[in-house]
Tab-separated table of C-alpha atoms in Angstrom:
chain	number	residue	atom	x	y	z
B	1	MET	CA	0.000	0.000	0.000
B	2	THR	CA	1.154	3.537	-0.672
B	3	THR	CA	-0.125	6.495	1.299
B	4	PRO	CA	-0.317	9.953	-0.332
B	5	SER	CA	1.799	12.620	1.263
B	6	THR	CA	-0.939	15.257	0.948
B	7	VAL	CA	-4.635	15.275	1.630
B	8	LYS	CA	-6.884	17.330	-0.612
B	9	GLN	CA	-10.027	18.803	0.860
B	10	GLY	CA	-12.540	21.470	-0.125
B	11	GLU	CA	-16.239	21.787	-0.852
B	12	THR	CA	-16.002	23.025	-4.428
B	13	GLY	CA	-13.491	20.578	-5.756
B	14	THR	CA	-10.715	23.169	-5.740
B	15	SER	CA	-7.681	21.575	-4.419
B	16	LEU	CA	-6.409	23.132	-1.295
B	17	ALA	CA	-3.364	21.109	-0.456
B	18	GLN	CA	-2.769	20.647	3.206
B	19	LYS	CA	0.306	18.759	4.306
B	20	VAL	CA	-0.178	15.903	6.714
B	21	PRO	CA	2.530	15.390	9.354
B	22	LEU	CA	4.936	12.602	8.446
B	23	THR	CA	4.447	10.906	11.795
B	24	GLN	CA	0.729	10.625	11.181
B	25	LEU	CA	1.284	9.122	7.726
B	26	ILE	CA	3.685	6.552	9.155
B	27	HIS	CA	1.186	5.505	11.795
B	28	LEU	CA	-1.541	5.244	9.160
B	29	MET	CA	0.663	2.864	7.190
B	30	ALA	CA	1.438	0.882	10.345
B	31	GLU	CA	-2.248	0.601	11.138
B	32	TYR	CA	-3.057	-0.591	7.620
B	33	GLN	CA	-0.263	-3.195	7.682
B	34	LYS	CA	-1.150	-4.192	11.273
B	35	LEU	CA	2.403	-3.653	12.445
B	36	GLY	CA	1.466	-3.353	16.110
B	37	THR	CA	3.149	-1.233	18.747
B	38	HIS	CA	5.785	1.298	17.750
B	39	ARG	CA	9.238	0.395	19.033
B	40	GLN	CA	11.927	2.771	17.771
B	41	THR	CA	12.689	5.551	15.265
B	42	PHE	CA	16.012	6.105	13.487
B	43	ARG	CA	16.864	9.486	11.973
B	44	PRO	CA	19.311	10.380	9.176
B	45	ALA	CA	22.983	10.265	10.039
B	46	ALA	CA	24.705	13.567	10.770
B	47	PRO	CA	26.902	14.914	7.918
B	48	ALA	CA	29.950	14.643	10.180
B	49	LYS	CA	29.463	10.876	10.288
B	50	ASP	CA	29.451	10.537	6.502
B	51	ASN	CA	32.768	8.929	5.599
B	52	PHE	CA	32.707	10.249	2.037
B	53	VAL	CA	32.135	13.868	3.048
B	54	ARG	CA	34.721	13.625	5.785
B	55	GLY	CA	37.297	12.122	3.396
B	56	CYS	CA	36.709	14.784	0.768
B	57	GLY	CA	37.050	17.473	3.389
B	58	ILE	CA	40.376	16.064	4.598
B	59	VAL	CA	41.781	15.895	1.055
B	60	ALA	CA	40.599	19.423	0.194
B	61	GLY	CA	42.083	20.750	3.411
B	62	GLY	CA	45.421	19.107	2.632
B	63	PHE	CA	45.588	20.652	-0.839
B	64	ALA	CA	44.653	24.051	0.562
B	65	THR	CA	47.444	23.829	3.143
B	66	VAL	CA	50.020	22.968	0.466
B	67	GLY	CA	48.779	25.870	-1.688
B	68	ALA	CA	49.162	28.268	1.207
B	69	ILE	CA	52.723	27.079	1.859
B	70	CYS	CA	53.589	27.561	-1.821
B	71	ALA	CA	52.222	31.096	-1.704
B	72	VAL	CA	54.310	31.886	1.394
B	73	VAL	CA	57.559	30.748	-0.202
B	74	GLY	CA	56.783	32.639	-3.426
B	75	ALA	CA	55.844	29.666	-5.631
B	76	TYR	CA	52.695	31.311	-6.931
B	77	PRO	CA	52.122	29.062	-9.981
B	78	GLY	CA	52.316	25.994	-7.732
B	79	SER	CA	49.997	27.622	-5.222
B	80	VAL	CA	47.370	28.268	-7.909
B	81	ALA	CA	47.630	24.704	-9.282
B	82	VAL	CA	47.276	23.086	-5.876
B	83	SER	CA	44.367	25.354	-4.961
B	84	LEU	CA	42.545	24.304	-8.134
B	85	LEU	CA	43.109	20.662	-7.197
B	86	ALA	CA	41.578	21.350	-3.791
B	87	LEU	CA	38.364	22.457	-5.486
B	88	VAL	CA	37.715	18.944	-6.835
B	89	PRO	CA	37.183	17.112	-3.501
B	90	ALA	CA	35.519	20.225	-2.073
B	91	SER	CA	32.948	20.212	-4.903
B	92	MET	CA	32.303	16.509	-4.427
B	93	ALA	CA	31.726	17.019	-0.715
B	94	PHE	CA	29.319	19.880	-1.469
B	95	VAL	CA	27.224	17.790	-3.886
B	96	TRP	CA	27.141	14.853	-1.492
B	97	GLY	CA	26.164	17.153	1.361
B	98	ARG	CA	23.213	18.481	-0.631
B	99	ARG	CA	22.045	14.921	-1.171
B	100	ASN	CA	22.261	14.326	2.562
B	101	ARG	CA	20.230	17.447	3.272
B	102	HIS	CA	17.648	16.143	0.822
B	103	ASN	CA	17.374	12.998	2.938
B	104	ARG	CA	17.127	14.738	6.276
B	105	ALA	CA	13.408	14.041	6.348
B	106	ALA	CA	14.025	10.305	5.994
B	107	ARG	CA	12.817	8.011	8.782
B	108	LEU	CA	13.129	4.382	9.692
B	109	ASP	CA	10.496	3.166	12.161
B	110	LEU	CA	10.441	-0.252	13.772
B	111	PHE	CA	7.235	-1.790	15.093
B	112	GLU	CA	6.283	-4.961	16.901
B	113	SER	CA	5.371	-6.833	13.695
B	114	GLY	CA	7.179	-4.873	10.991
B	115	MET	CA	8.793	-1.636	9.876
B	116	THR	CA	8.313	1.437	7.690
B	117	VAL	CA	10.849	3.321	5.583
B	118	TYR	CA	10.469	6.852	4.260
B	119	ARG	CA	12.840	8.852	2.089
B	120	SER	CA	12.257	12.420	0.972
B	121	GLY	CA	10.338	12.546	-2.302
B	122	GLU	CA	9.287	8.897	-2.044
B	123	GLN	CA	6.244	7.157	-0.637
B	124	ILE	CA	6.209	5.319	2.662
B	125	ALA	CA	7.014	1.632	2.352
B	126	GLY	CA	5.732	-0.818	4.941
B	127	PHE	CA	7.012	-4.340	5.583
B	128	ARG	CA	5.862	-7.133	7.870
B	129	TRP	CA	8.380	-9.415	9.549
B	130	ASP	CA	6.503	-12.533	8.404
B	131	SER	CA	6.635	-11.665	4.680
B	132	ALA	CA	9.594	-9.318	4.175
B	133	GLU	CA	12.838	-10.247	2.449
B	134	VAL	CA	16.082	-8.499	3.325
B	135	ARG	CA	19.303	-8.627	1.330
B	136	GLN	CA	22.451	-7.431	3.074
B	137	GLN	CA	25.524	-6.727	0.977
B	138	VAL	CA	28.073	-7.498	3.700
B	139	ILE	CA	27.497	-9.970	6.534
B	140	PRO	CA	29.514	-9.283	9.714
B	141	PHE	CA	30.647	-12.561	11.289
B	142	GLN	CA	31.975	-10.914	14.438
B	143	SER	CA	29.789	-8.663	16.538
B	144	THR	CA	32.688	-6.312	17.336
B	145	ALA	CA	34.046	-6.047	13.782
B	146	PRO	CA	33.243	-2.840	11.855
B	147	SER	CA	31.024	-3.374	8.842
B	148	ASP	CA	29.130	-1.525	6.141
B	149	TYR	CA	25.377	-1.916	6.436
B	150	SER	CA	23.524	-1.743	3.147
B	151	PHE	CA	20.003	-3.203	3.059
B	152	GLU	CA	17.560	-3.924	0.252
B	153	MET	CA	14.045	-4.649	1.505
B	154	SER	CA	11.253	-6.204	-0.541
B	155	GLY	CA	7.735	-7.328	0.261
B	156	PRO	CA	4.579	-8.594	-1.386
B	157	GLY	CA	3.803	-6.851	-4.640
B	158	ASP	CA	6.222	-4.167	-5.741
B	159	THR	CA	7.023	-2.845	-2.272
B	160	ALA	CA	10.746	-2.145	-2.004
B	161	ALA	CA	13.182	0.123	-0.202
B	162	ALA	CA	16.962	0.515	-0.052
B	163	PHE	CA	18.967	2.250	2.672
B	164	ASP	CA	22.378	2.051	4.309
B	165	ASP	CA	24.431	3.337	7.210
B	166	GLY	CA	25.073	6.557	5.333
B	167	LEU	CA	21.364	7.363	5.453
B	168	PHE	CA	20.322	6.322	8.966
B	169	ASP	CA	22.298	6.678	12.155
B	170	ASP	CA	23.049	3.799	14.567
B	171	ALA	CA	23.300	1.323	11.714
B	172	ARG	CA	24.505	-1.591	13.843
B	173	GLU	CA	21.468	-1.285	16.081
B	174	TRP	CA	18.770	-1.154	13.391
B	175	ALA	CA	20.512	-3.778	11.254
B	176	LYS	CA	20.574	-6.252	14.132
B	177	ALA	CA	16.958	-5.500	15.045
B	178	ILE	CA	15.682	-6.047	11.478
B	179	GLN	CA	17.648	-9.253	10.869
B	180	SER	CA	16.724	-10.705	14.268
B	181	ALA	CA	13.013	-9.961	13.859
B	182	ILE	CA	12.772	-11.471	10.358
B	183	THR	CA	14.805	-14.541	11.343
B	184	ALA	CA	12.828	-15.202	14.529
B	185	THR	CA	9.507	-14.881	12.671
B	186	GLN	CA	10.222	-16.848	9.496
B	187	LEU	CA	12.753	-19.491	10.601
B	188	PRO	CA	10.272	-21.827	12.379
B	189	ARG	CA	7.968	-21.792	9.352
B	190	ALA	CA	10.833	-22.645	6.990
B	191	VAL	CA	12.016	-25.494	9.243
B	192	ILE	CA	8.520	-27.014	9.322
B	193	ALA	CA	8.256	-26.780	5.535
B	194	ILE	CA	11.547	-28.619	5.025
B	195	ASP	CA	10.636	-31.287	7.592
B	196	GLU	CA	7.450	-31.914	5.583
B	197	GLY	CA	9.488	-32.478	2.409
B	198	ALA	CA	9.033	-29.065	0.788
B	199	THR	CA	11.761	-27.063	-0.958
B	200	VAL	CA	12.526	-23.570	0.383
B	201	ASN	CA	14.002	-21.079	-2.081
B	202	PHE	CA	16.612	-18.439	-1.254
B	203	GLY	CA	17.167	-16.710	-4.556
B	204	GLU	CA	19.290	-18.962	-6.761
B	205	ILE	CA	19.764	-21.496	-3.962
B	206	SER	CA	17.112	-23.961	-2.803
B	207	LEU	CA	17.214	-26.131	0.299
B	208	HIS	CA	15.645	-29.560	0.561
B	209	LEU	CA	15.759	-32.216	3.250
B	210	GLY	CA	18.068	-34.329	1.095
B	211	ALA	CA	20.168	-31.826	-0.827
B	212	LEU	CA	21.170	-28.254	-1.660
B	213	ILE	CA	20.160	-27.185	-5.170
B	214	PHE	CA	21.967	-24.447	-7.108
B	215	ARG	CA	21.192	-23.749	-10.757
B	216	ASP	CA	19.864	-27.258	-11.407
B	217	LYS	CA	22.897	-28.804	-9.699
B	218	ILE	CA	22.102	-31.083	-6.775
B	219	PHE	CA	24.542	-31.485	-3.883
B	220	ALA	CA	23.661	-34.136	-1.294
B	221	TRP	CA	24.234	-33.007	2.285
B	222	GLU	CA	26.544	-35.990	2.874
B	223	GLN	CA	28.920	-34.500	0.271
B	224	ILE	CA	29.085	-31.023	1.841
B	225	GLN	CA	31.784	-30.627	4.495
B	226	LEU	CA	31.627	-26.837	5.015
B	227	ILE	CA	29.654	-23.727	4.010
B	228	ASP	CA	31.506	-20.404	4.127
B	229	ALA	CA	30.430	-16.828	3.331
B	230	ARG	CA	33.089	-14.709	5.036
B	231	SER	CA	34.519	-13.409	1.757
B	232	GLY	CA	31.159	-12.002	0.626
B	233	LEU	CA	30.679	-15.028	-1.634
B	234	VAL	CA	28.842	-18.160	-0.533
B	235	ARG	CA	31.109	-21.164	-1.046
B	236	MET	CA	30.923	-24.767	0.061
B	237	LYS	CA	33.406	-27.598	0.307
B	238	VAL	CA	32.087	-30.609	-1.609
B	239	ASP	CA	34.065	-33.868	-1.412
B	240	GLY	CA	37.205	-31.894	-0.610
B	241	SER	CA	36.827	-29.266	-3.387
B	242	TRP	CA	35.513	-25.710	-3.054
B	243	VAL	CA	32.460	-24.748	-5.119
B	244	SER	CA	31.440	-21.062	-5.465
B	245	LEU	CA	27.712	-20.351	-5.439
B	246	THR	CA	26.514	-16.721	-5.345
B	247	PRO	CA	27.288	-13.393	-3.603
B	248	VAL	CA	25.860	-12.946	-0.134
B	249	GLY	CA	23.915	-9.846	-1.221
B	250	ARG	CA	21.824	-11.911	-3.644
B	251	ILE	CA	20.493	-14.299	-0.991
B	252	PRO	CA	17.279	-13.087	0.660
B	253	ASN	CA	17.121	-13.596	4.415
B	254	PHE	CA	20.675	-14.898	4.553
B	255	TYR	CA	20.591	-15.713	8.266
B	256	ILE	CA	17.640	-18.071	7.774
B	257	PHE	CA	19.400	-19.729	4.850
B	258	ASN	CA	22.617	-20.129	6.813
B	259	GLU	CA	20.877	-21.576	9.881
B	260	ILE	CA	18.846	-24.169	7.941
B	261	ALA	CA	21.758	-25.180	5.696
B	262	GLU	CA	24.056	-25.669	8.671
B	263	ARG	CA	21.469	-27.745	10.523
B	264	LEU	CA	20.930	-30.036	7.527
B	265	ARG	CA	24.664	-30.381	6.910
B	266	GLN	CA	25.409	-31.291	10.534
B	267	ALA	CA	22.500	-33.755	10.674
B	268	ALA	CA	23.793	-35.512	7.541
B	269	ALA	CA	27.325	-35.661	8.972
B	270	GLU	CA	26.069	-37.159	12.250
B	271	GLU	CA	23.949	-39.719	10.415
B	272	LEU	CA	26.907	-40.686	8.225
B	273	ALA	CA	29.129	-41.119	11.298
B	274	ALA	CA	26.453	-43.225	13.016
B	275	ARG	CA	26.153	-45.514	9.987
B	276	GLY	CA	29.929	-45.942	9.959
B	277	SER	CA	30.005	-46.968	13.628
B	278	ILE	CA	27.142	-49.440	13.102
B	279	ALA	CA	28.947	-51.007	10.146
B	280	ALA	CA	32.115	-51.385	12.237
B	281	GLU	CA	30.351	-53.294	15.039
B	282	PRO	CA	29.830	-56.621	13.117
B	283	ALA	CA	33.515	-56.696	12.173
B	284	GLU	CA	34.511	-56.265	15.807
B	285	ALA	CA	32.014	-58.942	16.867
B	286	ALA	CA	33.414	-61.372	14.250
B	287	ALA	CA	36.947	-60.767	15.482
B	288	ALA	CA	36.021	-61.347	19.130
B	289	PRO	CA	35.316	-65.194	18.952
B	290	SER	CA	38.696	-65.905	17.354
B	291	ALA	CA	40.385	-64.153	20.249
B	292	ASP	CA	38.302	-66.192	22.731
B	293	ALA	CA	39.107	-69.415	20.901
B	294	THR	CA	42.799	-68.629	21.058
B	295	ALA	CA	42.493	-67.977	24.762
B	296	ALA	CA	40.589	-71.280	25.177
B	297	GLN	CA	43.350	-73.142	23.372
B	298	VAL	CA	46.037	-71.667	25.545
B	299	GLU	CA	44.246	-72.096	28.875
B	300	PRO	CA	44.013	-75.962	28.895
B	301	SER	CA	47.715	-76.350	28.191
B	302	THR	CA	48.460	-73.876	30.939
B	303	ALA	CA	46.141	-75.738	33.309
B	304	ALA	CA	47.708	-79.047	32.361
B	305	ALA	CA	51.135	-77.640	33.002
B	306	GLN	CA	49.966	-76.604	36.433
B	307	VAL	CA	48.278	-79.948	37.268
B	308	GLU	CA	50.862	-82.401	35.930
B	309	PRO	CA	53.426	-81.927	38.701
B	310	THR	CA	50.703	-82.491	41.343
B	311	ASP	CA	49.345	-85.662	39.638
B	312	ALA	CA	52.817	-87.095	38.984
B	313	ALA	CA	54.007	-86.726	42.564
B	314	PRO	CA	52.185	-89.814	43.986
B	315	VAL	CA	53.431	-92.009	41.088
B	316	ALA	CA	57.046	-91.060	41.630
B	317	GLU	CA	56.828	-91.556	45.399
B	318	PRO	CA	59.033	-94.572	46.487
B	319	GLU	CA	57.622	-97.438	48.470
B	320	PRO	CA	58.313	-97.315	52.195
B	321	PRO	CA	61.029	-99.746	53.403
B	322	HIS	CA	58.680	-101.566	55.733
B	323	THR	CA	55.072	-102.388	54.922
B	324	PRO	CA	52.976	-102.722	58.076
B	325	GLU	CA	50.569	-105.607	58.538
B	326	ILE	CA	46.932	-104.698	58.374
B	327	THR	CA	44.569	-106.578	60.645
B	328	ASP	CA	41.148	-107.864	59.595
B	329	ASP	CA	39.199	-105.277	61.614
B	330	GLU	CA	40.806	-102.396	59.736
B	331	GLU	CA	38.898	-100.953	56.758
B	332	PRO	CA	40.086	-102.481	53.461
B	333	ASP	CA	38.911	-99.550	51.392
B	334	VAL	CA	42.099	-97.668	51.945
B	335	THR	CA	44.216	-100.548	50.603
B	336	GLY	CA	41.760	-101.147	47.815
B	337	SER	CA	41.984	-97.544	46.835
B	338	VAL	CA	45.683	-97.985	46.274
B	339	ASN	CA	45.794	-101.463	44.586
B	340	ASN	CA	42.412	-101.534	42.840
B	341	PRO	CA	41.875	-98.783	40.336
B	342	SER	CA	38.174	-99.452	40.035
B	343	LYS	CA	37.632	-98.857	43.709
B	344	GLY	CA	39.612	-95.673	43.521
B	345	LYS	CA	37.346	-94.307	40.810
B	346	LYS	CA	34.171	-95.016	42.706
B	347	ASN	CA	35.372	-93.461	45.949
B	348	SER	CA	37.548	-90.541	45.118
B	349	THR	CA	37.280	-89.196	48.633
B	350	ALA	CA	38.887	-92.365	49.974
B	351	GLY	CA	41.661	-92.085	47.419
B	352	THR	CA	42.350	-88.582	48.541
B	353	ALA	CA	42.489	-89.710	52.153
B	354	ARG	CA	44.942	-92.423	51.142
B	355	ASP	CA	47.267	-89.928	49.580
B	356	ASN	CA	47.333	-87.964	52.795
B	357	LEU	CA	48.268	-90.979	55.016
B	358	ASN	CA	51.717	-90.994	56.616
B	359	PRO	CA	53.519	-94.412	56.518
B	360	VAL	CA	55.285	-93.739	59.827
B	361	ASP	CA	51.955	-93.241	61.577
B	362	LEU	CA	50.625	-96.522	60.169
B	363	SER	CA	53.651	-98.453	61.495
B	364	ALA	CA	53.173	-96.952	64.871
B	365	ALA	CA	49.506	-98.003	64.843
B	366	SER	CA	50.326	-101.648	63.986
B	367	ASN	CA	52.822	-101.932	66.811
């Protein structure tokens, strides 16, 4: 919607133009767009903060100083030449300053659900956070790093506006507020769309649950190792090679694009790593029995080596020099356990007791 800057009224049809205050027009636009409560207003930057004007002034002042020195030392031709050179940056600063004065009526107003932009001689443009697209020429990746803020806004229909830090003061503040509001409003909707299998377009780049699409080229997320935009150009590392996509300033709502793309890339990397660990488990399980079998083969031989000396000791034991006589009322099982192997197998406890008998004690008992 566009709101006229003047309201015509009169009973006879004669136009008596009466100017309407700019603030009232802005609030009319906000009411029509349902932008909600007014939050903040940003005014045009002061001429002293314009880098171009300040630079031209410094250069002109330098030339003027050199011209004055030449005049003092008597080099009049040089003084005239340098003074003429000083007029060039001075003229440029003058023209640029007039343009800034022309924009002194400009206003940037932020609301709860959107924003309005007004520049002198143009109509008020209104944008809602849930439908606006913002293109930023330079993306600062560090909050403390200085940056140039140049925005291009677009909305439904032909609504559009362009402004930068040379037009409105406190650029870092309004830039962060606009980007944060659009991202917070539209990101959840874009995530839901992708989860449902839809394709979300960001200019020349499209994002899908399975791949990134750029100019009919499809890149699966498993192939993408990194996405980088610090040089002002969106690039990605695909299978170890860098592929250039498009300038940052041509991607609408870059922060939403970057957040979704990074989420999909990380999810694909985690899924790929999980599949690799699952595939490695059967190989480890197959290798485990062979190790157990080797241990089982070694253990019996070790056990046998430990038992053999104990079992061989009774066999190697010499017979005592004197065998005592055993009377009839003594139990024959002990003797049978020594001479009769079958009895020894049936009563192993008796055999063990026999091994523990002392021949000297038996002789003493018979006497």
